[in-house]
């Protein structure tokens, strides 16, 4: 068990209460980790790492910032035919668009291609605008209900400018168990 001081600070800064973390709290937690490390025969440095100044980070002038194009996507529920048109940004996945707009696609794995809960259907013309599914996506699609030749996983499809106005169908039998 070896944990350098910067790793400890990084982990502590990832805590939700990071703004409330005082120097005293840091020392208490660091000494606790150090005593555990010593008990296990490892060593740890307790010196506080240098603080990285945000002012040293390069800042982009407004004209140099990347600009994201806005497009629209229409979600259609196959079960009842209801449609919702939502804004999207080029570079987002279809799953990210649905989550950002609080639309009813589950994405239980968080977009890691480890489930099939973001199973969607695309029109033939829209399918041609995306690369073929890789082996991981094809394996996950095998687990999805109501798979067709137009089936894809929403987490694996990144939007481009030419996807503006695309229609995404949510197949029948898809239920968002995470919706409240």
Short mmCIF file of C-alpha atoms in Angstrom, two decimals:
data_model
loop_
_atom_site.label_atom_id
_atom_site.label_comp_id
_atom_site.label_asym_id
_atom_site.label_seq_id
_atom_site.Cartn_x
_atom_site.Cartn_y
_atom_site.Cartn_z
CA UNK A 1 0.00 0.00 0.00
CA UNK A 2 1.74 3.14 -1.18
CA UNK A 3 -0.10 6.40 -1.62
CA UNK A 4 1.86 9.52 -2.39
CA UNK A 5 0.73 12.79 -0.88
CA UNK A 6 -0.44 14.17 -4.21
CA UNK A 7 -2.57 11.06 -4.76
CA UNK A 8 -4.06 11.56 -1.32
CA UNK A 9 -4.82 15.20 -2.03
CA UNK A 10 -6.32 14.28 -5.40
CA UNK A 11 -8.59 11.71 -3.79
CA UNK A 12 -9.59 14.12 -1.05
CA UNK A 13 -10.32 16.83 -3.60
CA UNK A 14 -12.68 14.47 -5.41
CA UNK A 15 -14.89 14.31 -2.32
CA UNK A 16 -18.22 16.13 -2.63
CA UNK A 17 -17.35 18.27 0.42
CA UNK A 18 -13.97 19.36 -0.96
CA UNK A 19 -14.57 23.08 -0.31
CA UNK A 20 -15.05 22.25 3.38
CA UNK A 21 -11.76 20.35 3.63
CA UNK A 22 -9.50 22.35 5.93
CA UNK A 23 -5.78 21.96 6.53
CA UNK A 24 -6.54 20.35 9.91
CA UNK A 25 -8.89 17.85 8.28
CA UNK A 26 -6.27 17.11 5.63
CA UNK A 27 -3.60 16.43 8.28
CA UNK A 28 -5.99 14.20 10.26
CA UNK A 29 -6.89 12.11 7.22
CA UNK A 30 -3.29 12.00 5.99
CA UNK A 31 -1.97 10.84 9.38
CA UNK A 32 -4.67 8.16 9.52
CA UNK A 33 -3.62 6.89 6.09
CA UNK A 34 0.03 7.07 7.12
CA UNK A 35 -0.56 5.04 10.27
CA UNK A 36 -2.35 2.37 8.25
CA UNK A 37 0.51 2.34 5.75
CA UNK A 38 3.08 2.03 8.54
CA UNK A 39 1.13 -0.82 10.12
CA UNK A 40 1.20 -2.68 6.82
CA UNK A 41 4.94 -2.08 6.38
CA UNK A 42 4.59 0.57 3.67
CA UNK A 43 5.61 4.18 3.74
CA UNK A 44 3.88 7.40 2.84
CA UNK A 45 4.98 10.99 2.53
CA UNK A 46 2.86 13.46 4.46
CA UNK A 47 4.17 16.65 2.92
CA UNK A 48 1.50 18.70 1.23
CA UNK A 49 2.04 18.92 -2.55
CA UNK A 50 2.44 22.24 -4.27
CA UNK A 51 -0.86 23.82 -5.23
CA UNK A 52 -1.36 24.11 -8.96
CA UNK A 53 -2.23 27.66 -9.80
CA UNK A 54 -5.16 28.00 -12.16
CA UNK A 55 -3.61 31.18 -13.44
CA UNK A 56 -0.79 29.11 -14.95
CA UNK A 57 -3.24 27.16 -17.09
CA UNK A 58 -3.47 28.50 -20.62
CA UNK A 59 -6.64 30.46 -21.15
CA UNK A 60 -8.35 30.65 -24.48
CA UNK A 61 -9.63 33.89 -25.86
CA UNK A 62 -13.30 33.70 -26.79
CA UNK A 63 -12.45 33.51 -30.49
CA UNK A 64 -10.12 30.53 -29.90
CA UNK A 65 -12.63 28.44 -27.92
CA UNK A 66 -14.09 25.47 -29.74
CA UNK A 67 -17.59 26.17 -30.94
CA UNK A 68 -20.20 23.48 -30.76
CA UNK A 69 -22.88 23.36 -33.38
CA UNK A 70 -26.44 22.97 -32.25
CA UNK A 71 -28.63 20.47 -34.03
CA UNK A 72 -32.01 18.92 -33.26
CA UNK A 73 -32.93 15.29 -32.72
CA UNK A 74 -36.47 13.90 -32.65
CA UNK A 75 -37.17 11.01 -30.29
CA UNK A 76 -40.17 8.84 -31.25
CA UNK A 77 -41.69 6.20 -28.95
CA UNK A 78 -42.73 3.23 -31.08
CA UNK A 79 -45.31 2.16 -28.48
CA UNK A 80 -47.54 5.23 -28.79
CA UNK A 81 -45.99 7.28 -31.62
CA UNK A 82 -45.33 10.30 -29.39
CA UNK A 83 -42.55 12.60 -30.59
CA UNK A 84 -40.25 15.01 -28.79
CA UNK A 85 -37.74 17.24 -30.59
CA UNK A 86 -34.76 18.24 -28.45
CA UNK A 87 -31.60 20.30 -28.98
CA UNK A 88 -28.27 18.49 -29.22
CA UNK A 89 -24.63 19.39 -29.65
CA UNK A 90 -22.30 17.94 -32.25
CA UNK A 91 -20.06 15.42 -30.47
CA UNK A 92 -22.64 14.25 -27.95
CA UNK A 93 -23.87 10.67 -28.00
CA UNK A 94 -27.58 10.05 -28.46
CA UNK A 95 -27.68 8.73 -24.88
CA UNK A 96 -26.09 11.97 -23.61
CA UNK A 97 -28.66 14.01 -25.54
CA UNK A 98 -31.54 12.02 -24.04
CA UNK A 99 -30.15 12.37 -20.51
CA UNK A 100 -29.45 16.10 -20.93
CA UNK A 101 -33.04 16.63 -22.04
CA UNK A 102 -34.51 14.25 -19.43
CA UNK A 103 -35.87 11.95 -22.11
CA UNK A 104 -36.78 8.37 -21.33
CA UNK A 105 -33.70 6.33 -22.33
CA UNK A 106 -32.16 4.46 -19.40
CA UNK A 107 -28.45 3.93 -20.14
CA UNK A 108 -27.92 1.82 -17.01
CA UNK A 109 -24.17 1.40 -17.63
CA UNK A 110 -23.63 5.14 -18.05
CA UNK A 111 -22.66 4.89 -21.71
CA UNK A 112 -19.91 2.27 -21.35
CA UNK A 113 -21.40 -0.21 -23.85
CA UNK A 114 -21.95 -2.71 -21.04
CA UNK A 115 -25.73 -3.08 -21.33
CA UNK A 116 -28.43 -2.72 -23.96
CA UNK A 117 -30.79 -0.32 -22.17
CA UNK A 118 -30.06 2.50 -24.64
CA UNK A 119 -31.23 0.37 -27.60
CA UNK A 120 -32.66 2.60 -30.33
CA UNK A 121 -33.80 2.29 -33.94
CA UNK A 122 -32.64 4.58 -36.75
CA UNK A 123 -33.97 5.14 -40.24
CA UNK A 124 -31.94 3.52 -43.02
CA UNK A 125 -30.66 6.91 -44.25
CA UNK A 126 -29.47 7.85 -40.75
CA UNK A 127 -27.78 4.47 -40.22
CA UNK A 128 -25.50 5.12 -43.19
CA UNK A 129 -24.16 8.29 -41.50
CA UNK A 130 -22.56 6.24 -38.70
CA UNK A 131 -19.80 3.63 -38.73
CA UNK A 132 -20.74 -0.03 -38.49
CA UNK A 133 -21.21 -1.32 -34.92
CA UNK A 134 -18.06 -2.79 -33.39
CA UNK A 135 -17.97 -6.25 -31.77
CA UNK A 136 -18.79 -4.94 -28.28
CA UNK A 137 -21.88 -3.12 -29.51
CA UNK A 138 -23.00 -6.12 -31.57
CA UNK A 139 -22.64 -8.36 -28.50
CA UNK A 140 -24.75 -5.99 -26.39
CA UNK A 141 -27.38 -5.70 -29.14
CA UNK A 142 -27.74 -9.49 -29.02
CA UNK A 143 -29.11 -9.01 -25.49
CA UNK A 144 -31.62 -6.29 -26.39
CA UNK A 145 -35.32 -7.00 -27.00
CA UNK A 146 -36.90 -6.34 -30.41
CA UNK A 147 -33.61 -6.01 -32.33
CA UNK A 148 -33.85 -5.20 -36.04
CA UNK A 149 -31.38 -4.36 -38.80
CA UNK A 150 -31.82 -0.71 -37.80
CA UNK A 151 -30.91 -1.27 -34.14
CA UNK A 152 -28.00 0.54 -32.49
CA UNK A 153 -26.96 1.51 -28.98
CA UNK A 154 -27.46 5.21 -28.30
CA UNK A 155 -24.28 5.42 -26.22
CA UNK A 156 -22.14 4.44 -29.22
CA UNK A 157 -23.40 7.00 -31.71
CA UNK A 158 -21.68 10.41 -31.66
CA UNK A 159 -23.59 13.14 -33.46
CA UNK A 160 -22.23 15.09 -36.41
CA UNK A 161 -23.58 18.14 -38.21
CA UNK A 162 -25.17 15.91 -40.87
CA UNK A 163 -27.32 14.28 -38.16
CA UNK A 164 -29.40 17.45 -37.79
CA UNK A 165 -33.09 16.58 -37.82
CA UNK A 166 -32.45 12.86 -37.27
CA UNK A 167 -35.32 10.74 -35.93
CA UNK A 168 -34.51 8.25 -33.18
CA UNK A 169 -37.12 5.59 -32.40
CA UNK A 170 -37.37 3.98 -28.97
CA UNK A 171 -38.49 0.39 -29.66
CA UNK A 172 -41.52 -1.17 -28.02
CA UNK A 173 -40.73 -3.08 -24.87
CA UNK A 174 -38.02 -0.67 -23.72
CA UNK A 175 -38.75 0.46 -20.17
CA UNK A 176 -36.66 2.93 -18.20
CA UNK A 177 -36.44 1.33 -14.74
CA UNK A 178 -34.38 4.26 -13.44
CA UNK A 179 -37.09 6.86 -14.15
CA UNK A 180 -38.92 8.13 -11.11
#
